[in-house]
Coordinates of C-alpha atoms and ligand atoms in Angstrom, one line a residue:
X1268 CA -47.7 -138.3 -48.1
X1269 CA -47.3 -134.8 -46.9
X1270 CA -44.0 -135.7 -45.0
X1271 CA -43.0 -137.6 -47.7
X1272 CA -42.9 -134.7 -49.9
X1273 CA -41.6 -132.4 -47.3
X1274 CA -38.4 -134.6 -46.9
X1275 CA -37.8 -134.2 -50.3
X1276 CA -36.9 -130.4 -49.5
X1277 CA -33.5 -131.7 -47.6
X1278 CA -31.0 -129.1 -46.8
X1279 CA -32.0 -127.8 -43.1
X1280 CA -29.9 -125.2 -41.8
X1281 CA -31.6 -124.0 -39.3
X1282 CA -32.9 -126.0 -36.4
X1283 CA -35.8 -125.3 -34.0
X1284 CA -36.4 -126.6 -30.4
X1285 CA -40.2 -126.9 -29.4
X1286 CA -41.5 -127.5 -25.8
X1287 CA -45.3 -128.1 -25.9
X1288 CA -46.9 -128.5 -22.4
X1289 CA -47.9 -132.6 -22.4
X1290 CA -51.3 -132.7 -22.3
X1291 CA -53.6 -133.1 -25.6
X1292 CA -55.3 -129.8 -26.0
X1293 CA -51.5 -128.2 -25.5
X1294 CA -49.9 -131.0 -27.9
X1295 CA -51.8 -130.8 -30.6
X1296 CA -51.6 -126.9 -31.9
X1297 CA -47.5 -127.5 -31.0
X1298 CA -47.3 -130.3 -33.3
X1299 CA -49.1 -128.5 -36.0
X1300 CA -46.7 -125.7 -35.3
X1301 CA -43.7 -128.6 -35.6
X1302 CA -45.0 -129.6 -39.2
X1303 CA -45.8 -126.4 -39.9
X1304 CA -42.1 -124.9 -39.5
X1305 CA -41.0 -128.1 -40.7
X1306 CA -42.5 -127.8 -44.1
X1307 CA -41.0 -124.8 -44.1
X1308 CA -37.5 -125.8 -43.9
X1309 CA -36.5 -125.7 -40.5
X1310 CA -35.2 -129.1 -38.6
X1311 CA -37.0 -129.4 -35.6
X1312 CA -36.0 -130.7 -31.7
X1313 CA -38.9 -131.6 -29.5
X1314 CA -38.6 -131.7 -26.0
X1315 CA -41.0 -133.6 -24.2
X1316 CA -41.4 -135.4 -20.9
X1317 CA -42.3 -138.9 -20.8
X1318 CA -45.8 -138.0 -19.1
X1319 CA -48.3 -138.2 -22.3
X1320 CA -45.4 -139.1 -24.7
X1321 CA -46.3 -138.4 -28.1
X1322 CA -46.0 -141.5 -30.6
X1323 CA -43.1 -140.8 -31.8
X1324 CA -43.4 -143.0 -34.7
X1325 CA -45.6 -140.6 -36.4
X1326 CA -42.6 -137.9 -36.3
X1327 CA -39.6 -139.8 -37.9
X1328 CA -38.5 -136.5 -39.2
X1329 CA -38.2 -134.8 -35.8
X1330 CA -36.0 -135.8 -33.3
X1331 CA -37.4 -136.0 -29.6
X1332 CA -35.4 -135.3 -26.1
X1333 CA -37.5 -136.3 -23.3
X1334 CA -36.7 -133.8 -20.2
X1335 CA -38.2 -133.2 -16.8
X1336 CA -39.3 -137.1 -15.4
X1337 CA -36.8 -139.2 -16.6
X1338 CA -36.1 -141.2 -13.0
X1339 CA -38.9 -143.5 -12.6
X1340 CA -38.1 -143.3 -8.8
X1341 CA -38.3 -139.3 -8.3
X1342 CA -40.8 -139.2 -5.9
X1343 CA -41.8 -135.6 -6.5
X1344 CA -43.4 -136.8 -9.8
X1345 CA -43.4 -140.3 -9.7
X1346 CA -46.8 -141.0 -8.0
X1347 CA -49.0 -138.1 -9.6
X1348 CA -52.3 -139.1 -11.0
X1349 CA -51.9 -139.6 -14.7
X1350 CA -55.4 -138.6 -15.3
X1351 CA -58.0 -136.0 -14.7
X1352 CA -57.1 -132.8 -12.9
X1353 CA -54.6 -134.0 -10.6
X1354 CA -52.6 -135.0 -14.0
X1355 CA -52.0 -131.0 -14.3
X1356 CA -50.2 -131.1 -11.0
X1357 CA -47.2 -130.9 -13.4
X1358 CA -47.4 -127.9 -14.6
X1359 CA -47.0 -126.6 -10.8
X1360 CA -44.0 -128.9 -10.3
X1361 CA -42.0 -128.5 -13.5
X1362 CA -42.4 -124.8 -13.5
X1363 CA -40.8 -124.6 -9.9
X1364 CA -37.7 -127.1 -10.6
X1365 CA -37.7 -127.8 -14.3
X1366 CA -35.0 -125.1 -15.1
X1367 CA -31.7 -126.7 -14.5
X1368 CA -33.0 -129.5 -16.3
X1369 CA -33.7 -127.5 -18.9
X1370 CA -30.7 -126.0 -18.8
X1371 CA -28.5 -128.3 -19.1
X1372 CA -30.6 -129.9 -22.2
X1373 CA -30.3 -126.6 -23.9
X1374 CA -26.9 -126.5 -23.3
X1375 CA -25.8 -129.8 -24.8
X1376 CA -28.2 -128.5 -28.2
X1377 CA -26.6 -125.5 -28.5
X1378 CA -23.0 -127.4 -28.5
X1379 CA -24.0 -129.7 -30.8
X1380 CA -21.3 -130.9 -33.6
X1381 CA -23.9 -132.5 -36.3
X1382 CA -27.1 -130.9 -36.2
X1383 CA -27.9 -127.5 -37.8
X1384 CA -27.6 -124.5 -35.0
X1385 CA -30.2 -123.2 -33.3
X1386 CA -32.5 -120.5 -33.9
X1387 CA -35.0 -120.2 -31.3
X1388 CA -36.9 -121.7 -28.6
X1389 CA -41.0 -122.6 -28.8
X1390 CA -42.5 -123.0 -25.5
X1391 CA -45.9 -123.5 -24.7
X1392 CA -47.0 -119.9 -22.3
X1393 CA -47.8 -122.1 -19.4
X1394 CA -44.3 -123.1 -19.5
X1395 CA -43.4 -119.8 -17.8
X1396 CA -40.1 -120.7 -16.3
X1397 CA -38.1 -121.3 -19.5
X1398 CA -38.2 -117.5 -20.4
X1399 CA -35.2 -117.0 -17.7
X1400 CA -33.6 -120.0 -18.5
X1401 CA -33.6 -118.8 -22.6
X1402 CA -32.6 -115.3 -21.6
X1403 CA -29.7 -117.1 -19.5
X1404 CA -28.2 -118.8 -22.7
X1405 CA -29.1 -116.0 -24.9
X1406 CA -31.4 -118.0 -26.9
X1407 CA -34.7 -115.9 -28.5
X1408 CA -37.8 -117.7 -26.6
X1409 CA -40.9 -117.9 -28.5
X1410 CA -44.2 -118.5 -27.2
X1411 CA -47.2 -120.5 -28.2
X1412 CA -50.3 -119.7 -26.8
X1413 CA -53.2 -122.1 -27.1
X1414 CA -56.0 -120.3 -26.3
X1415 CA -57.5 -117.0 -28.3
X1416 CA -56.2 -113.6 -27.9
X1417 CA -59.4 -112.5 -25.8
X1418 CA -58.6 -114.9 -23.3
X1419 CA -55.3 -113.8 -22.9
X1420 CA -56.5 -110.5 -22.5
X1421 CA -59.3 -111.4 -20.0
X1422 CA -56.6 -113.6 -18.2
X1423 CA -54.3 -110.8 -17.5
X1424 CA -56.8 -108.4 -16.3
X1425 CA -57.5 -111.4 -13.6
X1426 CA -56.4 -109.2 -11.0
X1427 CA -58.8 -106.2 -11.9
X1428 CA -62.0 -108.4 -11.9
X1429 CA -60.5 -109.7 -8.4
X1430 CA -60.1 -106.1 -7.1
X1431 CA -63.9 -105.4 -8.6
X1432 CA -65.7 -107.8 -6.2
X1433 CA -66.8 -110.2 -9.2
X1434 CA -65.0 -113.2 -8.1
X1435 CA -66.9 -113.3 -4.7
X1436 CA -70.5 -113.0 -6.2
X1437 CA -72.3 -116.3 -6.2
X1438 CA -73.1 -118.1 -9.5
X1439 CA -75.3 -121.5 -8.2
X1440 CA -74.7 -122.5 -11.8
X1441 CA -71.1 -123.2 -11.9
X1442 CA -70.0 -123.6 -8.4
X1443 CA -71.8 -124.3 -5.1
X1444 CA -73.0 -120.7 -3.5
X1445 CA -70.2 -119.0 -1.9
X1446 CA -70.1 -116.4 0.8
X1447 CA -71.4 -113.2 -1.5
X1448 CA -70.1 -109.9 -0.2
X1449 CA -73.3 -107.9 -1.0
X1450 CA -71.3 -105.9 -3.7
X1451 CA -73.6 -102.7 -4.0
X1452 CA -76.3 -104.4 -1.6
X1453 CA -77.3 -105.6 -5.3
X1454 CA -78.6 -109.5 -5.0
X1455 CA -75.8 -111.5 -6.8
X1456 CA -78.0 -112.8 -9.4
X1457 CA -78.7 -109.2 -10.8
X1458 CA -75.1 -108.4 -11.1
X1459 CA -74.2 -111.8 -12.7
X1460 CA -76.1 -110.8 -16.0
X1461 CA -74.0 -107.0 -16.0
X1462 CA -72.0 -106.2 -19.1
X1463 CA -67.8 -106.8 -17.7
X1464 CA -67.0 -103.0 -18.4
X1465 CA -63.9 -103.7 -19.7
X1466 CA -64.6 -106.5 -21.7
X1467 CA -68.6 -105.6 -23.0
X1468 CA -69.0 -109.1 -24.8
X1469 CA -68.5 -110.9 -21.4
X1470 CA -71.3 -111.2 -18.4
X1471 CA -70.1 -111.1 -14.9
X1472 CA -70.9 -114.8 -14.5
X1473 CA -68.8 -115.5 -17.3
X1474 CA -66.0 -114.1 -15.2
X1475 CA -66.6 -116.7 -12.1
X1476 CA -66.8 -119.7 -14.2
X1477 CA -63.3 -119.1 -15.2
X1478 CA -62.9 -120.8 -11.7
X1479 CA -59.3 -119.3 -10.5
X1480 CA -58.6 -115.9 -9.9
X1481 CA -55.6 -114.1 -8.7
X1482 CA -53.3 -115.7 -6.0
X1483 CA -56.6 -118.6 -4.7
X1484 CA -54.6 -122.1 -5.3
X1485 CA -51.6 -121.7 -7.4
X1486 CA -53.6 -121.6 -10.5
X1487 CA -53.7 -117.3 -10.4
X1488 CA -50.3 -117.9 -9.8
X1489 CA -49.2 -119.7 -12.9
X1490 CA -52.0 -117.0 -15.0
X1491 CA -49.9 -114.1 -13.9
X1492 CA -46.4 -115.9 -14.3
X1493 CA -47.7 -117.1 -17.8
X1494 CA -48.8 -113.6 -18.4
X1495 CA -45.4 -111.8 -17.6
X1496 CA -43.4 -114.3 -19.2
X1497 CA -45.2 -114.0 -22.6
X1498 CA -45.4 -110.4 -22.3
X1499 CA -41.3 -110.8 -21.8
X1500 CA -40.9 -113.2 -24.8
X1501 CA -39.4 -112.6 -28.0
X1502 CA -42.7 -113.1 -30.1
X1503 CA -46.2 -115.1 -29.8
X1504 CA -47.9 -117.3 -31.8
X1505 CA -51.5 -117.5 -31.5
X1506 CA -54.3 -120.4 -32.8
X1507 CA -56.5 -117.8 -34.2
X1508 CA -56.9 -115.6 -36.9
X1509 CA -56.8 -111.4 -37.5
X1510 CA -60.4 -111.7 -39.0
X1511 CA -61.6 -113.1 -36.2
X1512 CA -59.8 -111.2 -33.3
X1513 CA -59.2 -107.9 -35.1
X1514 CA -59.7 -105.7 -31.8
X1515 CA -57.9 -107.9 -29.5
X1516 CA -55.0 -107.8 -31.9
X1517 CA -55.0 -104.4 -31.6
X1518 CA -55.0 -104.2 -27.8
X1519 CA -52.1 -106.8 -27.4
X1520 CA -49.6 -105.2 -29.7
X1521 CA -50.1 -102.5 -27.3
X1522 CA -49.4 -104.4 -24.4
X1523 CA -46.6 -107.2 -25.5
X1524 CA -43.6 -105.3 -27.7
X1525 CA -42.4 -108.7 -29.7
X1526 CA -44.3 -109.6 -32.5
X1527 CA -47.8 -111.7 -32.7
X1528 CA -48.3 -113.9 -35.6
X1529 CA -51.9 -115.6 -36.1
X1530 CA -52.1 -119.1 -37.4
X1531 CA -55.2 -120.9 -37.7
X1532 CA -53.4 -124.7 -37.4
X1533 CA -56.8 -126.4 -38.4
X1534 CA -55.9 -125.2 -42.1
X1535 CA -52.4 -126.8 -42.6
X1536 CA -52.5 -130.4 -40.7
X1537 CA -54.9 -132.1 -38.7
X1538 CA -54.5 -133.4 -35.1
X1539 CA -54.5 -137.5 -36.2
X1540 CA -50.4 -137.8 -35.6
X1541 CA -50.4 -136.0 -32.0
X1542 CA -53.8 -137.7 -30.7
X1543 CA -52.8 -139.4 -27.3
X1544 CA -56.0 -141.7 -28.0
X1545 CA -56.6 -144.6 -30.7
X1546 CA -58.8 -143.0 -33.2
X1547 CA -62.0 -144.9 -34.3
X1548 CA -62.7 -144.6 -37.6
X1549 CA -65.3 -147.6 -37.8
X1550 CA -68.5 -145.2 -37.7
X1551 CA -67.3 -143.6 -41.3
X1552 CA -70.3 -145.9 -42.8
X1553 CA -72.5 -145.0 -41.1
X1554 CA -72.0 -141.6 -41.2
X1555 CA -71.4 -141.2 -45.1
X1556 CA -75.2 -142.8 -45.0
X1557 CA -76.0 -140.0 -43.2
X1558 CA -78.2 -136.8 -45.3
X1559 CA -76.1 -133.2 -45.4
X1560 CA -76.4 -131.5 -42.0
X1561 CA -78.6 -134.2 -40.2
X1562 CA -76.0 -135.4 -37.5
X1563 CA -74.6 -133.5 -34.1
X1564 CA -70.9 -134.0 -33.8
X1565 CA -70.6 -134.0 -29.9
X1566 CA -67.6 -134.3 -27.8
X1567 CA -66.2 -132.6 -25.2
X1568 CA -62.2 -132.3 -25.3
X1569 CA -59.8 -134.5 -23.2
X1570 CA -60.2 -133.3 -19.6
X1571 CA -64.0 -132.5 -18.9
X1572 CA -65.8 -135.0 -16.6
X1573 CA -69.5 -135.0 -15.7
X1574 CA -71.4 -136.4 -12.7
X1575 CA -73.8 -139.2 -13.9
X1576 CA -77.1 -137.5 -12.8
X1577 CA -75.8 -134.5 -15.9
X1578 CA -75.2 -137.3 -18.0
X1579 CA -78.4 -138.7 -18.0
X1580 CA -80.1 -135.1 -18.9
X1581 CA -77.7 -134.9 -21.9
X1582 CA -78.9 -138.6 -22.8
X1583 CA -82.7 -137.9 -22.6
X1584 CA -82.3 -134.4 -24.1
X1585 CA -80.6 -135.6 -27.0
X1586 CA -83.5 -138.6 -27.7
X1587 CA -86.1 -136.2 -27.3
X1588 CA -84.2 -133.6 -30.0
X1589 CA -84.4 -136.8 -32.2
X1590 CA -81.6 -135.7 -33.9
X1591 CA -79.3 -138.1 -35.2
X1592 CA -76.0 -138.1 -33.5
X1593 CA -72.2 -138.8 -33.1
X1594 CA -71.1 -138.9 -29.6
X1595 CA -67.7 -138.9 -28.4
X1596 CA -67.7 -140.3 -25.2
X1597 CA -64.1 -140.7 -23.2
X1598 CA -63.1 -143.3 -21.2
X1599 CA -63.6 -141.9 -17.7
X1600 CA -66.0 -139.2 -19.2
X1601 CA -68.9 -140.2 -16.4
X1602 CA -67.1 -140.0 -13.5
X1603 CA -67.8 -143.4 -11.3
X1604 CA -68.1 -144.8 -14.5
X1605 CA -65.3 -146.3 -16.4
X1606 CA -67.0 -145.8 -20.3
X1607 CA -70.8 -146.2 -20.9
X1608 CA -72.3 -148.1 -17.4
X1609 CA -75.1 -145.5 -16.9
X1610 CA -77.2 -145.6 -20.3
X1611 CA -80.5 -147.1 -21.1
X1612 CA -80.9 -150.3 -22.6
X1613 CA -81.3 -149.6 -26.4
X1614 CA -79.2 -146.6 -25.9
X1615 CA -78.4 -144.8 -28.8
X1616 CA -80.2 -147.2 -31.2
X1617 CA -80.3 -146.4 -35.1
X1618 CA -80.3 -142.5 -34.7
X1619 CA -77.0 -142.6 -33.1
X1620 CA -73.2 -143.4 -32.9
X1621 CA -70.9 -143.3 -29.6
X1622 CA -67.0 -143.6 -30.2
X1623 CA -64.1 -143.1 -27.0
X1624 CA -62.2 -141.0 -29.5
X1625 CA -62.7 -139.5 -33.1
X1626 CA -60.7 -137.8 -35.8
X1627 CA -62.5 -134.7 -34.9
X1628 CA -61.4 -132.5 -37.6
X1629 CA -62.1 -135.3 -40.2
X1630 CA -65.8 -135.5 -38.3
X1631 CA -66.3 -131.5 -38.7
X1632 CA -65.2 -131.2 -41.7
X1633 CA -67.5 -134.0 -43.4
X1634 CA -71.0 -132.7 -45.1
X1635 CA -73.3 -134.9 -42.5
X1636 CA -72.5 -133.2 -39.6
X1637 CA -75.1 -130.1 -39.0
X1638 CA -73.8 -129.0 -35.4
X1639 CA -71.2 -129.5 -33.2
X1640 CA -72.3 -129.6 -29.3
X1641 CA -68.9 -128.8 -27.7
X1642 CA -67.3 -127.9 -24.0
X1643 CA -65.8 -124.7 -26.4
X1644 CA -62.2 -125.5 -25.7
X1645 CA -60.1 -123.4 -27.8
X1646 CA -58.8 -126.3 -30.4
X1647 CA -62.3 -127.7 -30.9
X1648 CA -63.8 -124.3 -31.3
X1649 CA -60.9 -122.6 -34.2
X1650 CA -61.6 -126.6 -35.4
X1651 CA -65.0 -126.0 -36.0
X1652 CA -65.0 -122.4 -37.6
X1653 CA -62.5 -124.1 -40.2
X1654 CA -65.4 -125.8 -41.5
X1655 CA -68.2 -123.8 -40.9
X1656 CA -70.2 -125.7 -38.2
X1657 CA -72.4 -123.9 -36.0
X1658 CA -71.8 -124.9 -32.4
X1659 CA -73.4 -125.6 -29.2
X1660 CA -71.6 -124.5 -26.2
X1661 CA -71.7 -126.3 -23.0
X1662 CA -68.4 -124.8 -21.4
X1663 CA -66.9 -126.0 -18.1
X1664 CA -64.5 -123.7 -16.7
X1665 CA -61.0 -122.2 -18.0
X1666 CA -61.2 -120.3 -21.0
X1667 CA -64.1 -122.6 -21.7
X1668 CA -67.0 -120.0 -20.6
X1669 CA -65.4 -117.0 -22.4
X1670 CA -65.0 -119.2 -25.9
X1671 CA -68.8 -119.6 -25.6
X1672 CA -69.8 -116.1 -25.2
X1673 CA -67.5 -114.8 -27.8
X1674 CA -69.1 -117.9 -30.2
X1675 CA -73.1 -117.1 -29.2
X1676 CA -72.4 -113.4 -28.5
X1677 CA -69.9 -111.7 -30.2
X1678 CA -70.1 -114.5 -33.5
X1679 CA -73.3 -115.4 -33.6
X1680 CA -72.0 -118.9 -34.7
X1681 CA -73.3 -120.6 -31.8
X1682 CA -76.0 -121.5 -28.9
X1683 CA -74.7 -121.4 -25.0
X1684 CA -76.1 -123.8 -22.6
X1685 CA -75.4 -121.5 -19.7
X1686 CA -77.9 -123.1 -17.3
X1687 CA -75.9 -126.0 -16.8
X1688 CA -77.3 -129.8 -18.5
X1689 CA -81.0 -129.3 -18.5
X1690 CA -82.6 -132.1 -20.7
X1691 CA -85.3 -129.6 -22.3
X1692 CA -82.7 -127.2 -22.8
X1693 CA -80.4 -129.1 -24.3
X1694 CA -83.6 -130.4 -26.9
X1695 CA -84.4 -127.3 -27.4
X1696 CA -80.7 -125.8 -28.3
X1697 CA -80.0 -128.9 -30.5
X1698 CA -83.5 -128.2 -32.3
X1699 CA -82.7 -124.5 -32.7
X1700 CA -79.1 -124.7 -33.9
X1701 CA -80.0 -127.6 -36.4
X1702 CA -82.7 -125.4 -38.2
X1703 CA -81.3 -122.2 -38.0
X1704 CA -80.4 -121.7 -41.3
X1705 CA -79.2 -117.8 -41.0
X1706 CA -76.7 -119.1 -38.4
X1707 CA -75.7 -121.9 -40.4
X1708 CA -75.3 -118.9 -42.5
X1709 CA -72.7 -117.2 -40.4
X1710 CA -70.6 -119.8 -40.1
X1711 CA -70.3 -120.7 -43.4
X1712 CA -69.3 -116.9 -43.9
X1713 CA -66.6 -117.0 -41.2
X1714 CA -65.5 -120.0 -42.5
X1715 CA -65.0 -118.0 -46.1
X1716 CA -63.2 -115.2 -43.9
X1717 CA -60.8 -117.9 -42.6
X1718 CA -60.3 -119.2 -46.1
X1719 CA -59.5 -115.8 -47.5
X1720 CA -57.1 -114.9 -45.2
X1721 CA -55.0 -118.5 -46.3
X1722 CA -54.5 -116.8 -49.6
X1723 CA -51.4 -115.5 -51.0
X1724 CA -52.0 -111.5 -49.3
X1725 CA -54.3 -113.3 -46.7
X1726 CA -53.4 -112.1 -43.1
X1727 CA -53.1 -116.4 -42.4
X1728 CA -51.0 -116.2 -45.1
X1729 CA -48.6 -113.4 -44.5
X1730 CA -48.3 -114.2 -40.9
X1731 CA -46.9 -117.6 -41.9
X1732 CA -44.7 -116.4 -43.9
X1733 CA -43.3 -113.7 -41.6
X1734 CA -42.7 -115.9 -38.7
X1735 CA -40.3 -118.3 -40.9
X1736 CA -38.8 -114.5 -41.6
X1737 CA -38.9 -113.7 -38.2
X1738 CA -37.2 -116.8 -37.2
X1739 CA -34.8 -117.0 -39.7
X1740 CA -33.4 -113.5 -38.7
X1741 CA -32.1 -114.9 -35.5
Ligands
UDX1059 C1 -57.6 -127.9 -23.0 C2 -58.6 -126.9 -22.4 O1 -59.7 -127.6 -21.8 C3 -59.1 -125.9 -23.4 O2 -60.1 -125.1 -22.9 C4 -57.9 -125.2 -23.8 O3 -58.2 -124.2 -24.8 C5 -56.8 -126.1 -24.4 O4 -56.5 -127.2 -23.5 P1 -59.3 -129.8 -24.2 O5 -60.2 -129.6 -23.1 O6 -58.8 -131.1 -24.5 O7 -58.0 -128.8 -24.0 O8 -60.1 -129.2 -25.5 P2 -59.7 -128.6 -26.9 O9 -58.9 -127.4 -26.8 O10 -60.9 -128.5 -27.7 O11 -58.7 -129.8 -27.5 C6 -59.2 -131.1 -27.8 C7 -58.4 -131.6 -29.0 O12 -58.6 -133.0 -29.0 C8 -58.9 -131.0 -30.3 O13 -57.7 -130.8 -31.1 C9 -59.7 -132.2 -30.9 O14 -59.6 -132.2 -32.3 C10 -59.1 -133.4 -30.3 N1 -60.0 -134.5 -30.2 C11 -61.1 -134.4 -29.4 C12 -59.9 -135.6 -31.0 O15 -58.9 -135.7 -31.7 N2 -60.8 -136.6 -30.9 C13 -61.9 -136.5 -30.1 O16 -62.7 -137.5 -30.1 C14 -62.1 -135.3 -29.3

């Protein structure tokens, strides 16, 4: 019904091309963005490529190009794994030969006839090569940035924690012990609970569990290129809001010259029309049965995987929480396991629900849930601040590790599992976050920060309405 009353507002002059990166925790803030702008008055172009295509049915007011993979028998993409890490092999590929493509796509939008001109380019930051290929056809490049602001900050300094030793201390938590260079003479595990000077929120072991640092396998390669070609672009659009990033904000208009505009996404649209996954709605029931605050929402994004020996201490620690619960577990989740193989028989019983997929923002956002036990990616940690659930953060690597600090440290909205999946630990952090009613507290007062600043005068609000502004000027 929302569409429906957008298409009403006919009379689009102004057309904007967006090019999210294909995979879900990437789609879905772009999408938002597409609606977003949309309702707004712009006509929107998406490009995609046919890897994780959007269902396009759910868009009939957008009009899609797909770009990049189109020949089925291109053996440089053909063959690549279409799940779990090796599906991000892409993002190496496309940013090394995608620009002529590219190109040549822009070129025919620019040219054409019947559709309103073009104002501007969205690319998802890890999309680094289409700065040059904008700045070759003139056209303003825009980025999107799906992570917070701290992350980006933390990312580009990448090179500085490098240069300080902390990437070759040993963490046995996240990755098996590496060759420590005696930094100081101080045993690793000492230093691994320092203060980052720089950043005073993080821990040194926070650092290493980002997992890539400067130049290692390509990844510290696509950081810095990200880096330098969002610092280059004509203006950023962050999944976050001033409130909560205040400082960061700060530093980055210092360090990028275009504009930054906060949007918290969460509090226009949902993620239902851009899920890649069927939704299962059929645990509604059973949770509107449920009592206010009784159940932990858990779920941990699209990509994570755990062994089946860390599994098993998240099953047993949540029985023994006996906490009722609704578990998202993913196809391919467990890996040697295509869905649920490795749990008990009787497994969850009464006290609990397990679904492959979940409207996740419907889930937060109804009064049952109490907690949400999350890998604290980005989306699924701005999702749960929007309505107020304190979280348990079990992070994996990425900007996973440094959304849990920030959430238990800097927040206080939060628990982190930083241990790794300990079954009393986990009891004991469901348990704690459940009947902690001064955190529950927190959140619900972050929550009313985020819902201020989506007032008329908000800084949500005005930073909306100064990006159509923004975009319209070009
Ligand atoms: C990835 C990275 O892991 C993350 O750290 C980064 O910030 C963005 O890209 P992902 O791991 O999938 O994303 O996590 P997240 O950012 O939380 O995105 C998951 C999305 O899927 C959320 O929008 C969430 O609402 C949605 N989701 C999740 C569902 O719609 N249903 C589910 O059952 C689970």
């Amino acid at each position: 019904s929302n569409i429906k009353k957008m298409e009403t507002t006919v009379g689009r002059h102004r057309r904007v091309i967006m090019f999210p990166l294909p995979y879900q925790g990437h789609v879905n803030p772009m999408f938002q963005l597409a609606n977003l702008l949309y309702s707004k008055g712009f006509s929107i172009t998406i490009f995609h490529t046919n890897f994780n295509k959007p269902k396009t049915s759910n868009y009939p007011h957008f009009t899609f190009r797909f770009i990049l993979d189109n020949d089925p028998h291109d053996e440089r993409y053909a063959n690549l794994p279409l799940q779990g890490m090796g599906a991000f092999s892409r993002i190496f590929l496309f940013n090394k030969c995608g620009a002529d493509q590219l190109r040549h796509q822009l070129e025919l939008e620019l040219s054409a006839k019947d559709e309103p001109p073009v104002s501007c380019l969205i690319t998802d930051a890890s999309w680094h090569f289409t700065q040059s290929v904008a700045d070759s056809l003139n056209l303003p490049r825009l980025v999107l940035r799906t992570s917070s602001l701290f992350c980006f900050l933390i990312y580009a300094s990448i090179p500085l924690l490098d240069d300080l030793g902390y990437f070759n201390l040993s963490d046995n938590t996240a990755t098996p012990l590496l060759d420590g260079l005696g930094y100081n003479n101080v045993p690793d595990d000492e230093r691994l609970e320092e203060q980052v000077a720089e950043f005073p929120v993080l821990k040194v072991k926070d650092v290493i569990k980002i997992g890539f640092k400067k130049d290692n396998d390509g990844m510290g390669d696509i950081i810095s290129n990200m880096v330098k070609q969002t610092k280059a672009s004509s203006g950023v659009i962050w999944n976050s809001f001033k409130e909560l990033e205040q400082l960061q904000l700060e530093t980055i208009r210092r360090d990028i010259p275009a504009p930054c505009f906060l949007i918290p996404f969460a509090k226009h649209f949902t993620t239902a029309s851009s899920s890649l996954l069927d939704q299962d709605r059929s645990f509604f029931p059973w949770l509107d049965q449920q009592p206010r605050n009784s159940v932990v929402y858990i779920s941990f994004g699209s990509v994570a995987q755990v062994e089946e020996k860390h599994f098993m201490e998240m099953v047993h620690g949540l029985v023994d929480s006996k906490q009722s619960f609704l578990w998202v577990v993913r196809p391919g989740f467990v890996s040697g396991s295509t869905w649920l193989e490795p749990v008990p028989d009787g497994f969850p019983g009464e006290r609990g629900r397990i679904v492959k997929w979940a409207p996740q923002q419907e889930v937060l956002g109804h009064e049952a849930i109490g907690a949400f036990w999350t890998h604290s990616g980005w989306n699924s940690t701005v999702e749960s601040v929007c309505e107020g659930v304190p979280m348990i953060c079990s992070p994996f690597w990425g900007d996973q590790p440094l959304d849990a600090r920030y959430v238990s440290d800097a927040w206080k909205v939060g628990v982190y599992l930083e241990n790794g999946w300990k079954r009393e630990e986990i009891t004991n952090a469901i348990r704690r976050v459940m009947a902690d009613e001064e955190m529950r507290e927190r959140s619900r007062a972050l929550k009313q920060k985020l819902d201020a600043s989506m007032i008329e005068g908000g800084s949500s609000y005005e930073s909306v309405e100064s990006l159509v502004d923004y975009i319209s000027s070009f």
